[in-house]
PDB file of C-alpha atoms in Angstrom:
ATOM      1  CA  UNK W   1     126.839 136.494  87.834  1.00 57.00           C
ATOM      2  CA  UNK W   2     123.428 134.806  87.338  1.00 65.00           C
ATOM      3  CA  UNK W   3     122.057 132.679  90.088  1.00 78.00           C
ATOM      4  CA  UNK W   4     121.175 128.986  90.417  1.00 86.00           C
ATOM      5  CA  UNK W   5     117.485 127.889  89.685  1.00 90.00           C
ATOM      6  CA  UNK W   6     115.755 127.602  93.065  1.00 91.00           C
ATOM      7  CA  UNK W   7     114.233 124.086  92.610  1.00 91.00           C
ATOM      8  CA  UNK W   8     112.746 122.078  95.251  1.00 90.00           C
ATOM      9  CA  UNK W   9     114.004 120.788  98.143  1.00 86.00           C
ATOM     10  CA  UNK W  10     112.173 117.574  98.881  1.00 85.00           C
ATOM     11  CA  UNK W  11     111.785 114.768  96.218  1.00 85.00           C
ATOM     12  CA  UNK W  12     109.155 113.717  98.417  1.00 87.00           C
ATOM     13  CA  UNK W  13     106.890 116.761  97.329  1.00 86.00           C
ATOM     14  CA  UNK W  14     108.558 118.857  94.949  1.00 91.00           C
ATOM     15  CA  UNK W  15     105.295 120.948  94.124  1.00 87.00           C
ATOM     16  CA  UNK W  16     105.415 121.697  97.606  1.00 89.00           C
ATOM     17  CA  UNK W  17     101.337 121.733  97.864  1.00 93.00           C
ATOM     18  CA  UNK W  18     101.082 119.660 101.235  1.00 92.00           C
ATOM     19  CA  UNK W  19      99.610 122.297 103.566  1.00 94.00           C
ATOM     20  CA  UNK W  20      96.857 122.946 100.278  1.00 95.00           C
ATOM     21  CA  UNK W  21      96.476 119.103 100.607  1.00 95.00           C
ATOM     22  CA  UNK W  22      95.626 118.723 103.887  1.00 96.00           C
ATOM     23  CA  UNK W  23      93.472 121.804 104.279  1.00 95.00           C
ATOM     24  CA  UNK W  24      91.199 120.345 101.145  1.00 95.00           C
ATOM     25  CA  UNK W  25      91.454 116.808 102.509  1.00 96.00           C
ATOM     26  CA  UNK W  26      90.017 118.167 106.078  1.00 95.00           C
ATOM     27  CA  UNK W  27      87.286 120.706 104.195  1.00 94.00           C
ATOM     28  CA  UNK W  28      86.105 117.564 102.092  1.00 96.00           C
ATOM     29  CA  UNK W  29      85.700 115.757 105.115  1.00 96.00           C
ATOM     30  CA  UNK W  30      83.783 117.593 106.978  1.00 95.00           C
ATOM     31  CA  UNK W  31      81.405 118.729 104.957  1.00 95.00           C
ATOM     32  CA  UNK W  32      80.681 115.796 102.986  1.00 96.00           C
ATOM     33  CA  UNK W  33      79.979 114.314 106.288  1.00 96.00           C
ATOM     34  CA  UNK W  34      77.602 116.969 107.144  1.00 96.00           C
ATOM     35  CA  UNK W  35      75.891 115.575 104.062  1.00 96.00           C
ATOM     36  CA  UNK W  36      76.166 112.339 104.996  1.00 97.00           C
ATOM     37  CA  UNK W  37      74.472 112.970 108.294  1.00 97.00           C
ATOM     38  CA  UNK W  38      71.678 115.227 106.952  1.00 96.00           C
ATOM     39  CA  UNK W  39      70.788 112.888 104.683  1.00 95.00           C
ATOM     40  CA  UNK W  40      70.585 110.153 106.706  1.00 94.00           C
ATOM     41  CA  UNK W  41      68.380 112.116 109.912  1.00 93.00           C
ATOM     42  CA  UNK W  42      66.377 113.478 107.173  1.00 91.00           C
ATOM     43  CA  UNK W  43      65.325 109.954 105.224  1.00 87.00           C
ATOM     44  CA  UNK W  44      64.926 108.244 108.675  1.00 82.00           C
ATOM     45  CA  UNK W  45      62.792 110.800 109.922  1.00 82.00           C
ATOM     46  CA  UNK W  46      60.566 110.995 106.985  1.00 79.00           C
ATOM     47  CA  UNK W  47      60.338 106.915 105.953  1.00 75.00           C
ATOM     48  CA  UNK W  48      60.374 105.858 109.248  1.00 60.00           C
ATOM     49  CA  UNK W  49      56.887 107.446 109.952  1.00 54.00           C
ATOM     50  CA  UNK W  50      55.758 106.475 106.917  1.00 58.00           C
ATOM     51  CA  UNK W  51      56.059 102.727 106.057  1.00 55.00           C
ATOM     52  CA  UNK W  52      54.736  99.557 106.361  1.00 56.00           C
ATOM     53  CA  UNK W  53      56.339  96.281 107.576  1.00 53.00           C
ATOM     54  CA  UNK W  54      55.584  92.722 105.114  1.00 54.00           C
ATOM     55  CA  UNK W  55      57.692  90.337 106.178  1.00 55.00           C
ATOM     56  CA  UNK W  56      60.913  90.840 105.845  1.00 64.00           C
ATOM     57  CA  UNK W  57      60.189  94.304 103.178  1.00 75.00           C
ATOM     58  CA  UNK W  58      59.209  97.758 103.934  1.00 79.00           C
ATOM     59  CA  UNK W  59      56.472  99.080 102.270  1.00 79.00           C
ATOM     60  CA  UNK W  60      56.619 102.536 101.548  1.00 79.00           C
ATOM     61  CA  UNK W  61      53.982 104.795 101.183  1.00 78.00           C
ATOM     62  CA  UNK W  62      55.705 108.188 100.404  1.00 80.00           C
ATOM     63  CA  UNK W  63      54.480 109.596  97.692  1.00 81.00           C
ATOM     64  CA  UNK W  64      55.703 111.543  94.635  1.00 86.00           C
ATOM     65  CA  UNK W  65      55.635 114.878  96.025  1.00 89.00           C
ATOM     66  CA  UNK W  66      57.181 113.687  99.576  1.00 86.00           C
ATOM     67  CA  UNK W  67      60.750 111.888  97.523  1.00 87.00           C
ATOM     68  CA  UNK W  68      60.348 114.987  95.428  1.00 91.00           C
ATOM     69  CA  UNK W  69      60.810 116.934  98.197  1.00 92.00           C
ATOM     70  CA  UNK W  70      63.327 114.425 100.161  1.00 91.00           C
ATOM     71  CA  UNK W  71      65.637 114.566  96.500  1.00 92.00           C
ATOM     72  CA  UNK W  72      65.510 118.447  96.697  1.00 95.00           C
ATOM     73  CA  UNK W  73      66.705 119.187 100.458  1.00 95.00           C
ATOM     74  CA  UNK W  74      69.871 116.294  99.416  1.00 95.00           C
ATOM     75  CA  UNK W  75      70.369 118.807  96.258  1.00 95.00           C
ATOM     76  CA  UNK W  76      70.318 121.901  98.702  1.00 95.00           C
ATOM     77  CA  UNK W  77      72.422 120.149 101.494  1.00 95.00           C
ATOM     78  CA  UNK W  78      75.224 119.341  99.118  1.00 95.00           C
ATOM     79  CA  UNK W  79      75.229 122.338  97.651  1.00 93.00           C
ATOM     80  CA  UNK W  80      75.524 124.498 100.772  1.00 93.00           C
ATOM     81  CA  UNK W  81      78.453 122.255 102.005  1.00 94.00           C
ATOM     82  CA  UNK W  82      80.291 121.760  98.526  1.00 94.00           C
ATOM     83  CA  UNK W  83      79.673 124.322  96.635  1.00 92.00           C
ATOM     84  CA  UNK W  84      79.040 127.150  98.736  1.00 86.00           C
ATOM     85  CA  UNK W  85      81.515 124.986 101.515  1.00 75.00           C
ATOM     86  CA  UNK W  86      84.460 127.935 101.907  1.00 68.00           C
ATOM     87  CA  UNK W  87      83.179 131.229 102.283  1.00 72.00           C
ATOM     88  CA  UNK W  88      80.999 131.372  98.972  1.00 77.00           C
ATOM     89  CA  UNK W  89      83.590 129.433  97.132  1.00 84.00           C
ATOM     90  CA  UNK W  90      82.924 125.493  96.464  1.00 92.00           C
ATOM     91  CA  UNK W  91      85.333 123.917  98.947  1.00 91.00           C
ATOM     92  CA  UNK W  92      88.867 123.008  96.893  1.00 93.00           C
ATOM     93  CA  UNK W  93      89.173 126.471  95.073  1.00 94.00           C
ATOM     94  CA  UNK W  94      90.534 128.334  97.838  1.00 93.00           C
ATOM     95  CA  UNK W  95      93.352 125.888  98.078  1.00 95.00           C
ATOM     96  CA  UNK W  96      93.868 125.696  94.872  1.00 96.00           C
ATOM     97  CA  UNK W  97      93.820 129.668  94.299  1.00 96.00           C
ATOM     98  CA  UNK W  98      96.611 129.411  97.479  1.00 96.00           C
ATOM     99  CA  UNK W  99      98.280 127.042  95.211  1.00 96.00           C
ATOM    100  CA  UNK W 100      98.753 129.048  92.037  1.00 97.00           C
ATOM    101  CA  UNK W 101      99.787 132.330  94.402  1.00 96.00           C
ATOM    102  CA  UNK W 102     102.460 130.765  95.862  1.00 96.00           C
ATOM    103  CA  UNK W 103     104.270 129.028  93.301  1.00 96.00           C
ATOM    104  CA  UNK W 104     103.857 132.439  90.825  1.00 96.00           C
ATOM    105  CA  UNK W 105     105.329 134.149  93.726  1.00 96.00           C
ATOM    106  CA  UNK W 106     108.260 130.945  93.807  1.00 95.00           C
ATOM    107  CA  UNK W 107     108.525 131.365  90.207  1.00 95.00           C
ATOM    108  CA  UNK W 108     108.496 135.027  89.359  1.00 95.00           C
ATOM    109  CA  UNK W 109     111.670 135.010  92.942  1.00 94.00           C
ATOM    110  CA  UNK W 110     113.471 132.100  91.006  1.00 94.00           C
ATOM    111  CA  UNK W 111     113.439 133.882  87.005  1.00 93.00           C
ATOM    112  CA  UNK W 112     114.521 137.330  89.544  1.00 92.00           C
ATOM    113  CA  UNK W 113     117.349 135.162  91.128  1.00 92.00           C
ATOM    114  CA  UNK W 114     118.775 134.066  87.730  1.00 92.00           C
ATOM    115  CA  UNK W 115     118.321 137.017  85.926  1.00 88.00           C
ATOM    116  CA  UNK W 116     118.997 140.844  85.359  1.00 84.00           C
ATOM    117  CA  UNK W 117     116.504 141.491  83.103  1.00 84.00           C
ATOM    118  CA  UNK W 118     113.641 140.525  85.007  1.00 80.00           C
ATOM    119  CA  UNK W 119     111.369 143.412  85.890  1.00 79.00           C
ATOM    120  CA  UNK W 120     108.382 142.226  87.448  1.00 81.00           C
ATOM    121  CA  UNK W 121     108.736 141.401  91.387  1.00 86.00           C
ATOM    122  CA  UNK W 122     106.101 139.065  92.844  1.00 92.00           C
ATOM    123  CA  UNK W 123     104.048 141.713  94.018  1.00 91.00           C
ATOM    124  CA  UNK W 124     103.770 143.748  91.016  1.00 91.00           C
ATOM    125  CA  UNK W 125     103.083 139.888  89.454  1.00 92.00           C
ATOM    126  CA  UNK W 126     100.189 139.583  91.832  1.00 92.00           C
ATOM    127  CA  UNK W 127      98.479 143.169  91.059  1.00 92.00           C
ATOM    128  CA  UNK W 128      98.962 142.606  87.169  1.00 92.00           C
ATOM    129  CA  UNK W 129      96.183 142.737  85.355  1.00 92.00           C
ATOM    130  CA  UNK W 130      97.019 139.128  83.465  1.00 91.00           C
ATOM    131  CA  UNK W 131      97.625 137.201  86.877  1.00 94.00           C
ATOM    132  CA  UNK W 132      94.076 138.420  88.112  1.00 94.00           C
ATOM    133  CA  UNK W 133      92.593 137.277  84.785  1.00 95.00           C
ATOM    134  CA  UNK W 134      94.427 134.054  85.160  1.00 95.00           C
ATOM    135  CA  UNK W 135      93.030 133.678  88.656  1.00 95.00           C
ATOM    136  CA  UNK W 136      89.561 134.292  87.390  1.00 95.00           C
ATOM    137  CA  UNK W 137      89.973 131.633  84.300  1.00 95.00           C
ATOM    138  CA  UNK W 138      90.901 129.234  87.739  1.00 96.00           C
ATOM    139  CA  UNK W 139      87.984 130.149  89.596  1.00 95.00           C
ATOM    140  CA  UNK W 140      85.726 129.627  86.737  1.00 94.00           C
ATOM    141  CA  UNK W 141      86.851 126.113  85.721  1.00 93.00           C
ATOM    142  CA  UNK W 142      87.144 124.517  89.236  1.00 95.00           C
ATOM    143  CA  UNK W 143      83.329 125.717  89.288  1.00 94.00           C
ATOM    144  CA  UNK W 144      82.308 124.265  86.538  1.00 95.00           C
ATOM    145  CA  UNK W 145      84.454 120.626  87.982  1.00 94.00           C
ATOM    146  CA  UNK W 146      82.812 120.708  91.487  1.00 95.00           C
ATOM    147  CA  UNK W 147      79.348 121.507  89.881  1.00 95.00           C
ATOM    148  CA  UNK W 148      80.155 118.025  87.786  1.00 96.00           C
ATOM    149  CA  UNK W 149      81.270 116.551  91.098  1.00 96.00           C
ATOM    150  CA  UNK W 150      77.760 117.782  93.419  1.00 96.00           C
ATOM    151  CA  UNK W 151      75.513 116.653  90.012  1.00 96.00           C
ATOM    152  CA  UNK W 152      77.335 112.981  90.073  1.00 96.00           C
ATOM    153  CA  UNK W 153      77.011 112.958  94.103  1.00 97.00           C
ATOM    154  CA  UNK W 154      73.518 114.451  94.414  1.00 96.00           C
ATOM    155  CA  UNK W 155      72.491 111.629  91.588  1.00 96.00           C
ATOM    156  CA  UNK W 156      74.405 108.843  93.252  1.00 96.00           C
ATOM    157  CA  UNK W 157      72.406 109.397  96.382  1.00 96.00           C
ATOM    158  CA  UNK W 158      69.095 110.097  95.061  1.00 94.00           C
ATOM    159  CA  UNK W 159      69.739 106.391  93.146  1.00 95.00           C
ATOM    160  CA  UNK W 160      70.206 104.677  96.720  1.00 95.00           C
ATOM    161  CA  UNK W 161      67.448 105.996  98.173  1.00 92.00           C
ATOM    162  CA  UNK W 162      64.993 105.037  94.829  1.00 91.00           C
ATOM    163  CA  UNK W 163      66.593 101.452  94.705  1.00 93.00           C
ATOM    164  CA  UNK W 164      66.439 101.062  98.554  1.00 91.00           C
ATOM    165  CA  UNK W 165      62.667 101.925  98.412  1.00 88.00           C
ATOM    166  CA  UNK W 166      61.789  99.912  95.512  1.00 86.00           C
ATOM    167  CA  UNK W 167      63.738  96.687  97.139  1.00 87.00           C
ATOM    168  CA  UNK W 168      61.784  97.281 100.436  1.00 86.00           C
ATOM    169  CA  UNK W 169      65.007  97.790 102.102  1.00 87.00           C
ATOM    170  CA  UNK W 170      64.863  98.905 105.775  1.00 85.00           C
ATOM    171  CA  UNK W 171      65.827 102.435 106.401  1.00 86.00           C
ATOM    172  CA  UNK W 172      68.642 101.576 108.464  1.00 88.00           C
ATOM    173  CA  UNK W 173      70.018  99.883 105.398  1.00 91.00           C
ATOM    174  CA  UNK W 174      69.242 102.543 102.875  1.00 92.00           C
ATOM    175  CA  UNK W 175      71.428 104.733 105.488  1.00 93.00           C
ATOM    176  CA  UNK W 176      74.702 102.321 105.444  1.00 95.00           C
ATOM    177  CA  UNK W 177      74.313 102.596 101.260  1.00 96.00           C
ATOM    178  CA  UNK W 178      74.192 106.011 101.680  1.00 96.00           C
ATOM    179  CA  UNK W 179      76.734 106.038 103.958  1.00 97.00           C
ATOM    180  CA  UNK W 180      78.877 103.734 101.584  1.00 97.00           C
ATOM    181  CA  UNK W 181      78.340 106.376  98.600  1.00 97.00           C
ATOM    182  CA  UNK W 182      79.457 109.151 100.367  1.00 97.00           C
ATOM    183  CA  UNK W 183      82.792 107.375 101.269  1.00 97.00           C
ATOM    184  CA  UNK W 184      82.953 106.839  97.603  1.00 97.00           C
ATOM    185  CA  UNK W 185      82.425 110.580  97.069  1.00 97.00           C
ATOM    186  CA  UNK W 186      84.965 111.867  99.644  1.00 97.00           C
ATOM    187  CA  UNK W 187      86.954 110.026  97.872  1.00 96.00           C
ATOM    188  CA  UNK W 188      86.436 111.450  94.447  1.00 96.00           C
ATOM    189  CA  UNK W 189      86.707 114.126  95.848  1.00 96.00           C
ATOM    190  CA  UNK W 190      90.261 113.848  97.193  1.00 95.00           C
ATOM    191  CA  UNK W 191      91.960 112.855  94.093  1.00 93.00           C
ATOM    192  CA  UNK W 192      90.191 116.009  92.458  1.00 94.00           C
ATOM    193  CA  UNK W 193      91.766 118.315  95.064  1.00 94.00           C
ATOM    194  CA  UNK W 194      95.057 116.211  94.934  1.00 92.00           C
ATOM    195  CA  UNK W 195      94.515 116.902  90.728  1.00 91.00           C
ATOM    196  CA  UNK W 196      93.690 120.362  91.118  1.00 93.00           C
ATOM    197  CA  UNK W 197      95.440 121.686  93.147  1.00 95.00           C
ATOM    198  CA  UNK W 198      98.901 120.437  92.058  1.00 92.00           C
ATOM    199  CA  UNK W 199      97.979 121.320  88.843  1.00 92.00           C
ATOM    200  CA  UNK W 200      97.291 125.071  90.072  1.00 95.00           C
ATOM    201  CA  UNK W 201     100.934 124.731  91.370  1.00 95.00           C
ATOM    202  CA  UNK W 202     102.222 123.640  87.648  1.00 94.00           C
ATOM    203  CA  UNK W 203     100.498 126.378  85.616  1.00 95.00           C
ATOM    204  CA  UNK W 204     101.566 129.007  88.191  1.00 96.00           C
ATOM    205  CA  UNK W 205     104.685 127.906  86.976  1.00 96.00           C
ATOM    206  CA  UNK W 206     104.345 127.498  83.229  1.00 96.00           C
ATOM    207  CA  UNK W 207     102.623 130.957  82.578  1.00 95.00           C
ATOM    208  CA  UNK W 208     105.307 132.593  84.861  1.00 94.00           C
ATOM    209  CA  UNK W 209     107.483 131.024  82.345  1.00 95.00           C
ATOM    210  CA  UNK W 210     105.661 132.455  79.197  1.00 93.00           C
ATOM    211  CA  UNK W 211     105.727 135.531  80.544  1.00 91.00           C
ATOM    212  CA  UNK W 212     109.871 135.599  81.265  1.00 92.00           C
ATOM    213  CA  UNK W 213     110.235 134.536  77.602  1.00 93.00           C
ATOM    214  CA  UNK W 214     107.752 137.560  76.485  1.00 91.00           C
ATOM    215  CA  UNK W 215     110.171 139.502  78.419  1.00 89.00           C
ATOM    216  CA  UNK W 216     112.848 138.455  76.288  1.00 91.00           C
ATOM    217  CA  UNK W 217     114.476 136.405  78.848  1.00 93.00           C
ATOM    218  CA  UNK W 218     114.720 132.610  77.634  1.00 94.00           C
ATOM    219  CA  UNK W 219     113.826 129.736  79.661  1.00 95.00           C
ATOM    220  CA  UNK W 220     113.068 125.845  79.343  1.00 96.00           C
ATOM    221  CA  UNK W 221     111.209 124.201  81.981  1.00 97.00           C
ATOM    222  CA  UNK W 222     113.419 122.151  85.041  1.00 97.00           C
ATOM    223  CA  UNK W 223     111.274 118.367  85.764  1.00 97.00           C
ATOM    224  CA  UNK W 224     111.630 118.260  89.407  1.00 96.00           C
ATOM    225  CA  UNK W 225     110.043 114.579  89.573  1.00 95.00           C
ATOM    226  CA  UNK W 226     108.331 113.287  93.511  1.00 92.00           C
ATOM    227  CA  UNK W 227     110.985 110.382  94.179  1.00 94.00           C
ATOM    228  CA  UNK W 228     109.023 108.154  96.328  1.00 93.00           C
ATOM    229  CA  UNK W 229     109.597 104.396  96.191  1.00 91.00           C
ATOM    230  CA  UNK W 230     105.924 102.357  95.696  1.00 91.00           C
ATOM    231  CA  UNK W 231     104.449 105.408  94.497  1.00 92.00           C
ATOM    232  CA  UNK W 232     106.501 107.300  91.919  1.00 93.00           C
ATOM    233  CA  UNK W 233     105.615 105.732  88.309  1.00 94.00           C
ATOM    234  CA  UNK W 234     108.404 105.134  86.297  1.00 94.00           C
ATOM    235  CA  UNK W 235     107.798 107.438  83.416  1.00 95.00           C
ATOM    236  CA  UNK W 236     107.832 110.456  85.914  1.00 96.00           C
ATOM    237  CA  UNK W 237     111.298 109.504  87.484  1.00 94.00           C
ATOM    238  CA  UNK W 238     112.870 109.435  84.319  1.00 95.00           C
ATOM    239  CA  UNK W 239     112.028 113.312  83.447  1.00 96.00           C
ATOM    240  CA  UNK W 240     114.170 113.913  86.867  1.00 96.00           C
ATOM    241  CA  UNK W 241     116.560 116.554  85.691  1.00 95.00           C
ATOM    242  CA  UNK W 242     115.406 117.107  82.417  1.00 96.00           C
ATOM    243  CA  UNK W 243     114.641 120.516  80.272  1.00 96.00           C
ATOM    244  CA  UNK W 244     111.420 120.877  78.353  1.00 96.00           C
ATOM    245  CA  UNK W 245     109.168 123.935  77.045  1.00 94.00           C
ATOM    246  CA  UNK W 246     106.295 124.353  77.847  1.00 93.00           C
ATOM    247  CA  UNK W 247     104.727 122.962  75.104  1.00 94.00           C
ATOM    248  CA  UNK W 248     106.375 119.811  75.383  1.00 96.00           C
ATOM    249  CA  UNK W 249     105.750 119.875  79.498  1.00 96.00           C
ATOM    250  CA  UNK W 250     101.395 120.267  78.567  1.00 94.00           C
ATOM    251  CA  UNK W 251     101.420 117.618  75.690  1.00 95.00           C
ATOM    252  CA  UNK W 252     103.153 115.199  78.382  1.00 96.00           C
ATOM    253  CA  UNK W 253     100.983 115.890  81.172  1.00 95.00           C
ATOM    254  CA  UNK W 254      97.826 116.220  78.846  1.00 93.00           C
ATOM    255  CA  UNK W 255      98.432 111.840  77.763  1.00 94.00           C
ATOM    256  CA  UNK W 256      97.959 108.605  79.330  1.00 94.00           C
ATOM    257  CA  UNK W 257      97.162 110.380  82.968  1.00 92.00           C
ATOM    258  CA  UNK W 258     100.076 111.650  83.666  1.00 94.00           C
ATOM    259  CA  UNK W 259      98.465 115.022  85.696  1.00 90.00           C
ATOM    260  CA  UNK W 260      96.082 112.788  87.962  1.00 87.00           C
ATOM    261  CA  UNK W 261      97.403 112.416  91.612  1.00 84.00           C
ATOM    262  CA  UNK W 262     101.370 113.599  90.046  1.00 89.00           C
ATOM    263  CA  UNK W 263     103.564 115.369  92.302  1.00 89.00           C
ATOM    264  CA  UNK W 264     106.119 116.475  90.564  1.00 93.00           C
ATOM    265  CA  UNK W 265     106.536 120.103  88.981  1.00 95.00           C
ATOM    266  CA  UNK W 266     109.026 122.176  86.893  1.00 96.00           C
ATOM    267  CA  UNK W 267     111.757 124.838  87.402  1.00 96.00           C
ATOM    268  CA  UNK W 268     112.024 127.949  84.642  1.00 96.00           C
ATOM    269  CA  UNK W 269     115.582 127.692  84.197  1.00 95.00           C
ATOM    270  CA  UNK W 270     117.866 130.121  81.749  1.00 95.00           C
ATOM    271  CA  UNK W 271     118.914 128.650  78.826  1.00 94.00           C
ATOM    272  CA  UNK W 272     121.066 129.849  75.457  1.00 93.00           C
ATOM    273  CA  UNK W 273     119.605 130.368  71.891  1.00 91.00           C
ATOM    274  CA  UNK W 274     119.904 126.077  71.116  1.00 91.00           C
ATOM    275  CA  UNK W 275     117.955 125.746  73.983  1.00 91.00           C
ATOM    276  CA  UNK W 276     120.443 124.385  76.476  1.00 93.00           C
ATOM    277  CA  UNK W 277     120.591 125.719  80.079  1.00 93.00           C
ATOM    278  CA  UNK W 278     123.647 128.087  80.771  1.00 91.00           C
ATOM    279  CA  UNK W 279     124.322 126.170  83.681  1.00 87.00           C
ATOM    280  CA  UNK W 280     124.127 122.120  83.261  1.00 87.00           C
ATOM    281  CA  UNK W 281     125.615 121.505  86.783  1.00 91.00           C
ATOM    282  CA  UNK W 282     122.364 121.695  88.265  1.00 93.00           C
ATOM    283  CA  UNK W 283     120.282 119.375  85.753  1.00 94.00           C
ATOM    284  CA  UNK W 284     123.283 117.007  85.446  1.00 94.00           C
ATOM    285  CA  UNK W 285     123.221 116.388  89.240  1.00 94.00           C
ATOM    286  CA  UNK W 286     119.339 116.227  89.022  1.00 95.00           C
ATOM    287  CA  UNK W 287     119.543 113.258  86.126  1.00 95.00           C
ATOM    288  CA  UNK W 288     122.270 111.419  88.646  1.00 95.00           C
ATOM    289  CA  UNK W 289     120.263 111.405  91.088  1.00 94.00           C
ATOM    290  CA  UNK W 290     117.054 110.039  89.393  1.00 94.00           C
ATOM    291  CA  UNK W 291     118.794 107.549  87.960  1.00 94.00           C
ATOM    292  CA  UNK W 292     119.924 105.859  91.051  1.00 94.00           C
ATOM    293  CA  UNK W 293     116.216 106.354  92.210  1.00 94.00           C
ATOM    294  CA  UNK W 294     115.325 104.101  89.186  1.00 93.00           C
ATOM    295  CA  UNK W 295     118.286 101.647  89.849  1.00 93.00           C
ATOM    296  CA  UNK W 296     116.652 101.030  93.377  1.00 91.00           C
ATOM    297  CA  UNK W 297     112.979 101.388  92.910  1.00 88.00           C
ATOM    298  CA  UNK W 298     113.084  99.246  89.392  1.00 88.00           C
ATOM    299  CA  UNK W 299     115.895  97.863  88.280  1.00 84.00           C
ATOM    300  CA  UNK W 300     117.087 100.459  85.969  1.00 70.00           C
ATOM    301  CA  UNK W 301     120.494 101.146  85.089  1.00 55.00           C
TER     302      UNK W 301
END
């Protein structure tokens, strides 16, 4: 006899990515504040011992070389602590790697759980060949978004500190803008890890699925929405319960934002030839249960 789908306990967190979350939350911390700090000792250092007071203006008398060479140590501080932040990698990747690991090991244990046919334990999964290329196509692309992320913050900076000078702005308040944009930056930089990394989670998921259906076995994807009242939006709660492929699941998430800051995941769950899950208790008791969530949080029978 087939068993359940193993879906998520909490509706709270159903891609279960909180410990990733916090570690990437405390990593962007600290080391953008290592920025923030260098930056700062370094421009007061430099502009304090060259400038002139008029009035109520500073006069600076740096010249080309000398912000040249101010603009190129911000460049190299952010992208020792970002990109090069965790152990060579830039600093969400590792979390988000952690991510994608545990939820193929979650899903290639839940397709195992319903199904006889399955072939492929988690840590045969993990030593394929394909997963290692998918972990590579992962690496590569959160690269290429924290490089975006360094180029926007290195540029943002190097703005203040041109705009400051030109106004004749005191150091000490070029150092509270600066201070300012890299509170701005952290966070950016929080809603990309909270992006990333539950999105890690969801393809973990989704090519797990592909592959069970290459393996003959045939699944739809389980929406296990994040039921939290204030926060949930209301187009998420109503996919509580409900089967999709895959194809449908990336079209959804790929419109209107729907992948920024969500919470929710998916389930591969067995299903016959019309597409209907050989079980419905499960999904049925799912759909209840977001549709009291709706009746409380909005009004919606």
């Amino acid at each position: 006899m087939p068993g359940q789908p193993i879906v998520p306990r909490s509706t709270n967190s159903p891609a279960q990515t909180t410990r990733q979350l916090k570690a990437a939350r405390r990593s962007i911390r600290e080391s953008l504040r290592v920025v923030r700090d260098g930056v700062i000792e370094r421009i007061q250092h430099d502009m304090r011992m060259m400038l002139g007071n008029r009035s109520d203006r500073y006069r600076y008398l740096l010249d080309q070389g000398q912000i040249d060479a101010i603009n190129d140590y911000i460049a190299g501080l952010i992208a020792q602590e970002v990109m090069r932040g965790n152990q060579g990698d830039p600093i969400i990747v590792q979390q988000s790697v952690t991510a994608y690991e545990a939820a193929t090991a979650a899903a290639v244990t839940n397709i195992v759980t319903q199904s006889a046919q399955a072939f492929r334990n988690v840590e045969q999964t993990l030593m394929s060949e394909p997963y290692r290329r998918r972990i590579g196509y992962l690496r590569s692309r959160l690269f290429e978004e924290m490089r975006g992320f360094t180029d926007q913050t290195r540029t943002d900076l190097a703005r203040v500190l041109s705009e400051g000078m030109a106004r004749g702005e005191s150091p000490t308040e070029i150092a509270g803008r600066i201070r300012d944009r890299i509170g701005v930056a952290i966070s950016r930089a929080e809603r990309i890890a909270r992006t990333e990394i539950n999105t890690a989670h969801r393809r973990a998921i989704w090519d797990q699925d592909d592959q069970a259906n290459a393996d003959g076995i045939n699944t739809r994807l389980l929406h296990s929405s994040a039921l939290i009242p204030g926060r949930t939006r209301e187009t998420h709660a109503r996919r509580h319960g409900r089967v999709y492929t895959r194809q449908e699941v990336e079209d959804w998430y790929s419109r209107d934002g729907n992948g920024i800051n969500c919470l929710c995941t998916q389930t591969s769950v067995l299903v016959d030839t019309n597409g209907r899950p050989l079980s419905s208790r499960l999904p049925k008791k799912m759909q209840k249960r977001g549709q009291s969530f709706r009746a409380e949080a909005y009004g919606d029978a």
